[in-house]
Amino acid sequence: MPERYWIESPVGFLVLEFRGGRLGRIEFHDSAPECEAAPPGHETAESLNAWFRDPSLPLPQPPLMPAPTPFQQRLRAALLAIPPGETRTYGQIARMLGTSPRAIGQGCRANPVPLVVPCHRVVSSRGPGGYAGATRGRLAEVKRWLLSHERRLENAGVRPQG
């Protein structure tokens, strides 16, 4: 049985789902979900809250459930290598992994742990691209907010940690 906790963030409520102590999923919700709030001192929740306050702090890196396929493992490693405040295009990641931009987009869409595995840092050559399968609406706005939040570092001349 998974453990599910929510936190409130600038992009709405986030549900963190753990299995056997490993983070397996992060979900975005508009209102408080029907699970418990993260208890005080919950390391992943505290790290996310700190990052939302200050993007120069590293995103949390809790133990993760294994990526479901070898391709997802390679994509996860590529996404984790993108420094905070920077982006890469779907095409750039595709060339690194020897695949197509469409495969990268589909892989990012299937990422079960957005934020922690920062698929928001992958953009289209013509703009921000999609987020969690959405090119418009709330989730697309979440991606724009996340990119703007991390760009504050660049604009302030701060070199992020991690």
JSON list of C-alpha atoms in Angstrom, two decimals:
[
{"chain": "A", "resi": 1, "resn": "MET", "atom": "CA", "xyz": [0.00, 0.00, 0.00]},
{"chain": "A", "resi": 2, "resn": "PRO", "atom": "CA", "xyz": [1.54, 3.33, -0.99]},
{"chain": "A", "resi": 3, "resn": "GLU", "atom": "CA", "xyz": [1.99, 6.20, 1.42]},
{"chain": "A", "resi": 4, "resn": "ARG", "atom": "CA", "xyz": [0.47, 9.40, 0.01]},
{"chain": "A", "resi": 5, "resn": "TYR", "atom": "CA", "xyz": [0.97, 12.90, 1.39]},
{"chain": "A", "resi": 6, "resn": "TRP", "atom": "CA", "xyz": [0.13, 16.32, 0.04]},
{"chain": "A", "resi": 7, "resn": "ILE", "atom": "CA", "xyz": [1.86, 19.66, 0.25]},
{"chain": "A", "resi": 8, "resn": "GLU", "atom": "CA", "xyz": [0.57, 23.04, -0.83]},
{"chain": "A", "resi": 9, "resn": "SER", "atom": "CA", "xyz": [2.82, 24.88, -3.27]},
{"chain": "A", "resi": 10, "resn": "PRO", "atom": "CA", "xyz": [2.76, 27.94, -5.53]},
{"chain": "A", "resi": 11, "resn": "VAL", "atom": "CA", "xyz": [1.63, 25.63, -8.37]},
{"chain": "A", "resi": 12, "resn": "GLY", "atom": "CA", "xyz": [-1.19, 24.01, -6.40]},
{"chain": "A", "resi": 13, "resn": "PHE", "atom": "CA", "xyz": [-1.35, 20.93, -4.25]},
{"chain": "A", "resi": 14, "resn": "LEU", "atom": "CA", "xyz": [1.22, 18.21, -4.88]},
{"chain": "A", "resi": 15, "resn": "VAL", "atom": "CA", "xyz": [0.65, 14.61, -3.88]},
{"chain": "A", "resi": 16, "resn": "LEU", "atom": "CA", "xyz": [3.80, 12.66, -3.12]},
{"chain": "A", "resi": 17, "resn": "GLU", "atom": "CA", "xyz": [3.39, 8.89, -3.33]},
{"chain": "A", "resi": 18, "resn": "PHE", "atom": "CA", "xyz": [5.94, 6.57, -1.76]},
{"chain": "A", "resi": 19, "resn": "ARG", "atom": "CA", "xyz": [6.29, 2.80, -1.94]},
{"chain": "A", "resi": 20, "resn": "GLY", "atom": "CA", "xyz": [8.73, 1.11, 0.37]},
{"chain": "A", "resi": 21, "resn": "GLY", "atom": "CA", "xyz": [10.35, 4.45, 1.21]},
{"chain": "A", "resi": 22, "resn": "ARG", "atom": "CA", "xyz": [10.89, 5.33, -2.48]},
{"chain": "A", "resi": 23, "resn": "LEU", "atom": "CA", "xyz": [9.17, 8.18, -4.28]},
{"chain": "A", "resi": 24, "resn": "GLY", "atom": "CA", "xyz": [7.07, 6.71, -7.07]},
{"chain": "A", "resi": 25, "resn": "ARG", "atom": "CA", "xyz": [4.79, 9.53, -8.19]},
{"chain": "A", "resi": 26, "resn": "ILE", "atom": "CA", "xyz": [4.14, 13.26, -7.89]},
{"chain": "A", "resi": 27, "resn": "GLU", "atom": "CA", "xyz": [0.67, 14.47, -8.91]},
{"chain": "A", "resi": 28, "resn": "PHE", "atom": "CA", "xyz": [-0.64, 18.02, -9.38]},
{"chain": "A", "resi": 29, "resn": "HIS", "atom": "CA", "xyz": [-4.06, 18.86, -7.87]},
{"chain": "A", "resi": 30, "resn": "ASP", "atom": "CA", "xyz": [-6.16, 22.02, -7.80]},
{"chain": "A", "resi": 31, "resn": "SER", "atom": "CA", "xyz": [-7.52, 21.38, -4.29]},
{"chain": "A", "resi": 32, "resn": "ALA", "atom": "CA", "xyz": [-6.47, 19.46, -1.20]},
{"chain": "A", "resi": 33, "resn": "PRO", "atom": "CA", "xyz": [-6.55, 15.75, -2.08]},
{"chain": "A", "resi": 34, "resn": "GLU", "atom": "CA", "xyz": [-8.07, 13.05, 0.06]},
{"chain": "A", "resi": 35, "resn": "CYS", "atom": "CA", "xyz": [-4.88, 11.98, 1.77]},
{"chain": "A", "resi": 36, "resn": "GLU", "atom": "CA", "xyz": [-2.92, 13.34, 4.71]},
{"chain": "A", "resi": 37, "resn": "ALA", "atom": "CA", "xyz": [-0.78, 16.44, 4.67]},
{"chain": "A", "resi": 38, "resn": "ALA", "atom": "CA", "xyz": [2.91, 15.64, 4.79]},
{"chain": "A", "resi": 39, "resn": "PRO", "atom": "CA", "xyz": [3.92, 15.40, 8.45]},
{"chain": "A", "resi": 40, "resn": "PRO", "atom": "CA", "xyz": [6.32, 17.97, 9.89]},
{"chain": "A", "resi": 41, "resn": "GLY", "atom": "CA", "xyz": [9.90, 16.98, 9.19]},
{"chain": "A", "resi": 42, "resn": "HIS", "atom": "CA", "xyz": [9.06, 14.87, 6.12]},
{"chain": "A", "resi": 43, "resn": "GLU", "atom": "CA", "xyz": [12.34, 15.26, 4.23]},
{"chain": "A", "resi": 44, "resn": "THR", "atom": "CA", "xyz": [11.07, 15.32, 0.65]},
{"chain": "A", "resi": 45, "resn": "ALA", "atom": "CA", "xyz": [8.17, 17.66, 1.49]},
{"chain": "A", "resi": 46, "resn": "GLU", "atom": "CA", "xyz": [10.46, 19.99, 3.43]},
{"chain": "A", "resi": 47, "resn": "SER", "atom": "CA", "xyz": [12.99, 20.05, 0.57]},
{"chain": "A", "resi": 48, "resn": "LEU", "atom": "CA", "xyz": [10.31, 20.83, -2.01]},
{"chain": "A", "resi": 49, "resn": "ASN", "atom": "CA", "xyz": [8.88, 23.60, 0.17]},
{"chain": "A", "resi": 50, "resn": "ALA", "atom": "CA", "xyz": [12.36, 25.08, 0.61]},
{"chain": "A", "resi": 51, "resn": "TRP", "atom": "CA", "xyz": [12.97, 24.96, -3.17]},
{"chain": "A", "resi": 52, "resn": "PHE", "atom": "CA", "xyz": [9.68, 26.71, -3.84]},
{"chain": "A", "resi": 53, "resn": "ARG", "atom": "CA", "xyz": [10.83, 29.50, -1.52]},
{"chain": "A", "resi": 54, "resn": "ASP", "atom": "CA", "xyz": [14.38, 29.64, -2.90]},
{"chain": "A", "resi": 55, "resn": "PRO", "atom": "CA", "xyz": [15.25, 28.15, -6.30]},
{"chain": "A", "resi": 56, "resn": "SER", "atom": "CA", "xyz": [18.97, 28.34, -5.52]},
{"chain": "A", "resi": 57, "resn": "LEU", "atom": "CA", "xyz": [18.46, 25.33, -3.24]},
{"chain": "A", "resi": 58, "resn": "PRO", "atom": "CA", "xyz": [18.69, 21.91, -4.90]},
{"chain": "A", "resi": 59, "resn": "LEU", "atom": "CA", "xyz": [15.55, 20.01, -5.71]},
{"chain": "A", "resi": 60, "resn": "PRO", "atom": "CA", "xyz": [15.14, 17.02, -3.40]},
{"chain": "A", "resi": 61, "resn": "GLN", "atom": "CA", "xyz": [16.67, 13.76, -4.53]},
{"chain": "A", "resi": 62, "resn": "PRO", "atom": "CA", "xyz": [14.91, 11.11, -2.47]},
{"chain": "A", "resi": 63, "resn": "PRO", "atom": "CA", "xyz": [15.28, 7.44, -3.34]},
{"chain": "A", "resi": 64, "resn": "LEU", "atom": "CA", "xyz": [13.12, 6.88, -6.42]},
{"chain": "A", "resi": 65, "resn": "MET", "atom": "CA", "xyz": [11.21, 3.89, -7.65]},
{"chain": "A", "resi": 66, "resn": "PRO", "atom": "CA", "xyz": [13.18, 2.44, -10.56]},
{"chain": "A", "resi": 67, "resn": "ALA", "atom": "CA", "xyz": [12.41, 3.83, -13.99]},
{"chain": "A", "resi": 68, "resn": "PRO", "atom": "CA", "xyz": [10.13, 1.32, -15.76]},
{"chain": "A", "resi": 69, "resn": "THR", "atom": "CA", "xyz": [12.25, 0.86, -18.91]},
{"chain": "A", "resi": 70, "resn": "PRO", "atom": "CA", "xyz": [15.90, 1.18, -19.94]},
{"chain": "A", "resi": 71, "resn": "PHE", "atom": "CA", "xyz": [14.92, 4.18, -22.11]},
{"chain": "A", "resi": 72, "resn": "GLN", "atom": "CA", "xyz": [13.25, 5.87, -19.12]},
{"chain": "A", "resi": 73, "resn": "GLN", "atom": "CA", "xyz": [16.41, 5.21, -17.08]},
{"chain": "A", "resi": 74, "resn": "ARG", "atom": "CA", "xyz": [18.57, 6.92, -19.71]},
{"chain": "A", "resi": 75, "resn": "LEU", "atom": "CA", "xyz": [16.11, 9.80, -20.04]},
{"chain": "A", "resi": 76, "resn": "ARG", "atom": "CA", "xyz": [15.95, 10.23, -16.26]},
{"chain": "A", "resi": 77, "resn": "ALA", "atom": "CA", "xyz": [19.75, 10.51, -16.12]},
{"chain": "A", "resi": 78, "resn": "ALA", "atom": "CA", "xyz": [19.73, 13.10, -18.94]},
{"chain": "A", "resi": 79, "resn": "LEU", "atom": "CA", "xyz": [17.03, 15.17, -17.22]},
{"chain": "A", "resi": 80, "resn": "LEU", "atom": "CA", "xyz": [18.85, 15.08, -13.89]},
{"chain": "A", "resi": 81, "resn": "ALA", "atom": "CA", "xyz": [21.99, 16.38, -15.65]},
{"chain": "A", "resi": 82, "resn": "ILE", "atom": "CA", "xyz": [20.29, 19.62, -16.77]},
{"chain": "A", "resi": 83, "resn": "PRO", "atom": "CA", "xyz": [21.41, 22.32, -14.32]},
{"chain": "A", "resi": 84, "resn": "PRO", "atom": "CA", "xyz": [18.79, 24.43, -12.53]},
{"chain": "A", "resi": 85, "resn": "GLY", "atom": "CA", "xyz": [17.96, 27.58, -14.47]},
{"chain": "A", "resi": 86, "resn": "GLU", "atom": "CA", "xyz": [18.93, 25.98, -17.78]},
{"chain": "A", "resi": 87, "resn": "THR", "atom": "CA", "xyz": [16.92, 24.21, -20.45]},
{"chain": "A", "resi": 88, "resn": "ARG", "atom": "CA", "xyz": [17.55, 21.75, -23.24]},
{"chain": "A", "resi": 89, "resn": "THR", "atom": "CA", "xyz": [15.40, 21.17, -26.29]},
{"chain": "A", "resi": 90, "resn": "TYR", "atom": "CA", "xyz": [13.69, 17.90, -27.07]},
{"chain": "A", "resi": 91, "resn": "GLY", "atom": "CA", "xyz": [16.03, 17.69, -30.07]},
{"chain": "A", "resi": 92, "resn": "GLN", "atom": "CA", "xyz": [19.18, 18.18, -27.98]},
{"chain": "A", "resi": 93, "resn": "ILE", "atom": "CA", "xyz": [18.18, 15.40, -25.58]},
{"chain": "A", "resi": 94, "resn": "ALA", "atom": "CA", "xyz": [17.17, 13.19, -28.52]},
{"chain": "A", "resi": 95, "resn": "ARG", "atom": "CA", "xyz": [20.61, 13.57, -30.11]},
{"chain": "A", "resi": 96, "resn": "MET", "atom": "CA", "xyz": [22.28, 12.73, -26.78]},
{"chain": "A", "resi": 97, "resn": "LEU", "atom": "CA", "xyz": [20.19, 9.56, -26.42]},
{"chain": "A", "resi": 98, "resn": "GLY", "atom": "CA", "xyz": [20.16, 8.56, -30.10]},
{"chain": "A", "resi": 99, "resn": "THR", "atom": "CA", "xyz": [16.40, 8.82, -30.50]},
{"chain": "A", "resi": 100, "resn": "SER", "atom": "CA", "xyz": [13.74, 11.22, -31.78]},
{"chain": "A", "resi": 101, "resn": "PRO", "atom": "CA", "xyz": [12.42, 14.43, -30.22]},
{"chain": "A", "resi": 102, "resn": "ARG", "atom": "CA", "xyz": [8.96, 12.84, -30.19]},
{"chain": "A", "resi": 103, "resn": "ALA", "atom": "CA", "xyz": [10.28, 9.94, -28.08]},
{"chain": "A", "resi": 104, "resn": "ILE", "atom": "CA", "xyz": [11.77, 12.45, -25.65]},
{"chain": "A", "resi": 105, "resn": "GLY", "atom": "CA", "xyz": [8.44, 14.29, -25.43]},
{"chain": "A", "resi": 106, "resn": "GLN", "atom": "CA", "xyz": [6.60, 11.04, -24.79]},
{"chain": "A", "resi": 107, "resn": "GLY", "atom": "CA", "xyz": [9.18, 10.03, -22.19]},
{"chain": "A", "resi": 108, "resn": "CYS", "atom": "CA", "xyz": [8.88, 13.37, -20.41]},
{"chain": "A", "resi": 109, "resn": "ARG", "atom": "CA", "xyz": [5.10, 13.05, -20.47]},
{"chain": "A", "resi": 110, "resn": "ALA", "atom": "CA", "xyz": [5.41, 9.63, -18.82]},
{"chain": "A", "resi": 111, "resn": "ASN", "atom": "CA", "xyz": [7.78, 10.90, -16.11]},
{"chain": "A", "resi": 112, "resn": "PRO", "atom": "CA", "xyz": [6.03, 9.90, -12.86]},
{"chain": "A", "resi": 113, "resn": "VAL", "atom": "CA", "xyz": [8.12, 12.21, -10.65]},
{"chain": "A", "resi": 114, "resn": "PRO", "atom": "CA", "xyz": [8.11, 15.68, -12.22]},
{"chain": "A", "resi": 115, "resn": "LEU", "atom": "CA", "xyz": [10.04, 18.36, -10.33]},
{"chain": "A", "resi": 116, "resn": "VAL", "atom": "CA", "xyz": [12.36, 15.79, -8.73]},
{"chain": "A", "resi": 117, "resn": "VAL", "atom": "CA", "xyz": [13.25, 14.53, -12.22]},
{"chain": "A", "resi": 118, "resn": "PRO", "atom": "CA", "xyz": [13.06, 17.96, -13.86]},
{"chain": "A", "resi": 119, "resn": "CYS", "atom": "CA", "xyz": [11.30, 17.34, -17.17]},
{"chain": "A", "resi": 120, "resn": "HIS", "atom": "CA", "xyz": [10.14, 20.98, -17.02]},
{"chain": "A", "resi": 121, "resn": "ARG", "atom": "CA", "xyz": [13.67, 21.91, -18.16]},
{"chain": "A", "resi": 122, "resn": "VAL", "atom": "CA", "xyz": [13.05, 20.32, -21.58]},
{"chain": "A", "resi": 123, "resn": "VAL", "atom": "CA", "xyz": [11.54, 22.75, -24.06]},
{"chain": "A", "resi": 124, "resn": "SER", "atom": "CA", "xyz": [10.56, 22.94, -27.69]},
{"chain": "A", "resi": 125, "resn": "SER", "atom": "CA", "xyz": [12.79, 24.80, -30.14]},
{"chain": "A", "resi": 126, "resn": "ARG", "atom": "CA", "xyz": [9.81, 27.16, -30.64]},
{"chain": "A", "resi": 127, "resn": "GLY", "atom": "CA", "xyz": [8.78, 27.76, -27.03]},
{"chain": "A", "resi": 128, "resn": "PRO", "atom": "CA", "xyz": [8.19, 26.02, -23.75]},
{"chain": "A", "resi": 129, "resn": "GLY", "atom": "CA", "xyz": [6.54, 22.91, -25.19]},
{"chain": "A", "resi": 130, "resn": "GLY", "atom": "CA", "xyz": [4.20, 20.73, -23.20]},
{"chain": "A", "resi": 131, "resn": "TYR", "atom": "CA", "xyz": [4.14, 19.57, -19.61]},
{"chain": "A", "resi": 132, "resn": "ALA", "atom": "CA", "xyz": [2.66, 16.30, -18.42]},
{"chain": "A", "resi": 133, "resn": "GLY", "atom": "CA", "xyz": [0.96, 15.98, -21.79]},
{"chain": "A", "resi": 134, "resn": "ALA", "atom": "CA", "xyz": [-0.62, 19.43, -21.81]},
{"chain": "A", "resi": 135, "resn": "THR", "atom": "CA", "xyz": [0.35, 22.22, -24.21]},
{"chain": "A", "resi": 136, "resn": "ARG", "atom": "CA", "xyz": [-2.32, 24.60, -22.87]},
{"chain": "A", "resi": 137, "resn": "GLY", "atom": "CA", "xyz": [-4.12, 25.17, -19.63]},
{"chain": "A", "resi": 138, "resn": "ARG", "atom": "CA", "xyz": [-3.09, 24.72, -16.05]},
{"chain": "A", "resi": 139, "resn": "LEU", "atom": "CA", "xyz": [-0.19, 22.28, -16.51]},
{"chain": "A", "resi": 140, "resn": "ALA", "atom": "CA", "xyz": [1.33, 24.39, -19.28]},
{"chain": "A", "resi": 141, "resn": "GLU", "atom": "CA", "xyz": [1.13, 27.35, -16.88]},
{"chain": "A", "resi": 142, "resn": "VAL", "atom": "CA", "xyz": [2.82, 25.25, -14.19]},
{"chain": "A", "resi": 143, "resn": "LYS", "atom": "CA", "xyz": [5.75, 24.62, -16.57]},
{"chain": "A", "resi": 144, "resn": "ARG", "atom": "CA", "xyz": [6.05, 28.33, -17.38]},
{"chain": "A", "resi": 145, "resn": "TRP", "atom": "CA", "xyz": [5.99, 29.14, -13.66]},
{"chain": "A", "resi": 146, "resn": "LEU", "atom": "CA", "xyz": [8.69, 26.54, -12.90]},
{"chain": "A", "resi": 147, "resn": "LEU", "atom": "CA", "xyz": [10.96, 27.84, -15.67]},
{"chain": "A", "resi": 148, "resn": "SER", "atom": "CA", "xyz": [10.44, 31.42, -14.51]},
{"chain": "A", "resi": 149, "resn": "HIS", "atom": "CA", "xyz": [11.11, 30.41, -10.90]},
{"chain": "A", "resi": 150, "resn": "GLU", "atom": "CA", "xyz": [14.44, 28.86, -11.85]},
{"chain": "A", "resi": 151, "resn": "ARG", "atom": "CA", "xyz": [15.36, 31.74, -14.19]},
{"chain": "A", "resi": 152, "resn": "ARG", "atom": "CA", "xyz": [15.33, 34.06, -11.18]},
{"chain": "A", "resi": 153, "resn": "LEU", "atom": "CA", "xyz": [18.74, 32.54, -10.43]},
{"chain": "A", "resi": 154, "resn": "GLU", "atom": "CA", "xyz": [20.11, 33.58, -13.79]},
{"chain": "A", "resi": 155, "resn": "ASN", "atom": "CA", "xyz": [18.62, 37.06, -13.52]},
{"chain": "A", "resi": 156, "resn": "ALA", "atom": "CA", "xyz": [20.05, 37.52, -10.03]},
{"chain": "A", "resi": 157, "resn": "GLY", "atom": "CA", "xyz": [23.50, 36.23, -11.04]},
{"chain": "A", "resi": 158, "resn": "VAL", "atom": "CA", "xyz": [23.20, 33.35, -8.55]},
{"chain": "A", "resi": 159, "resn": "ARG", "atom": "CA", "xyz": [24.78, 30.01, -9.37]},
{"chain": "A", "resi": 160, "resn": "PRO", "atom": "CA", "xyz": [22.43, 27.31, -8.03]},
{"chain": "A", "resi": 161, "resn": "GLN", "atom": "CA", "xyz": [23.61, 24.50, -5.82]},
{"chain": "A", "resi": 162, "resn": "GLY", "atom": "CA", "xyz": [23.33, 20.89, -7.00]}
]
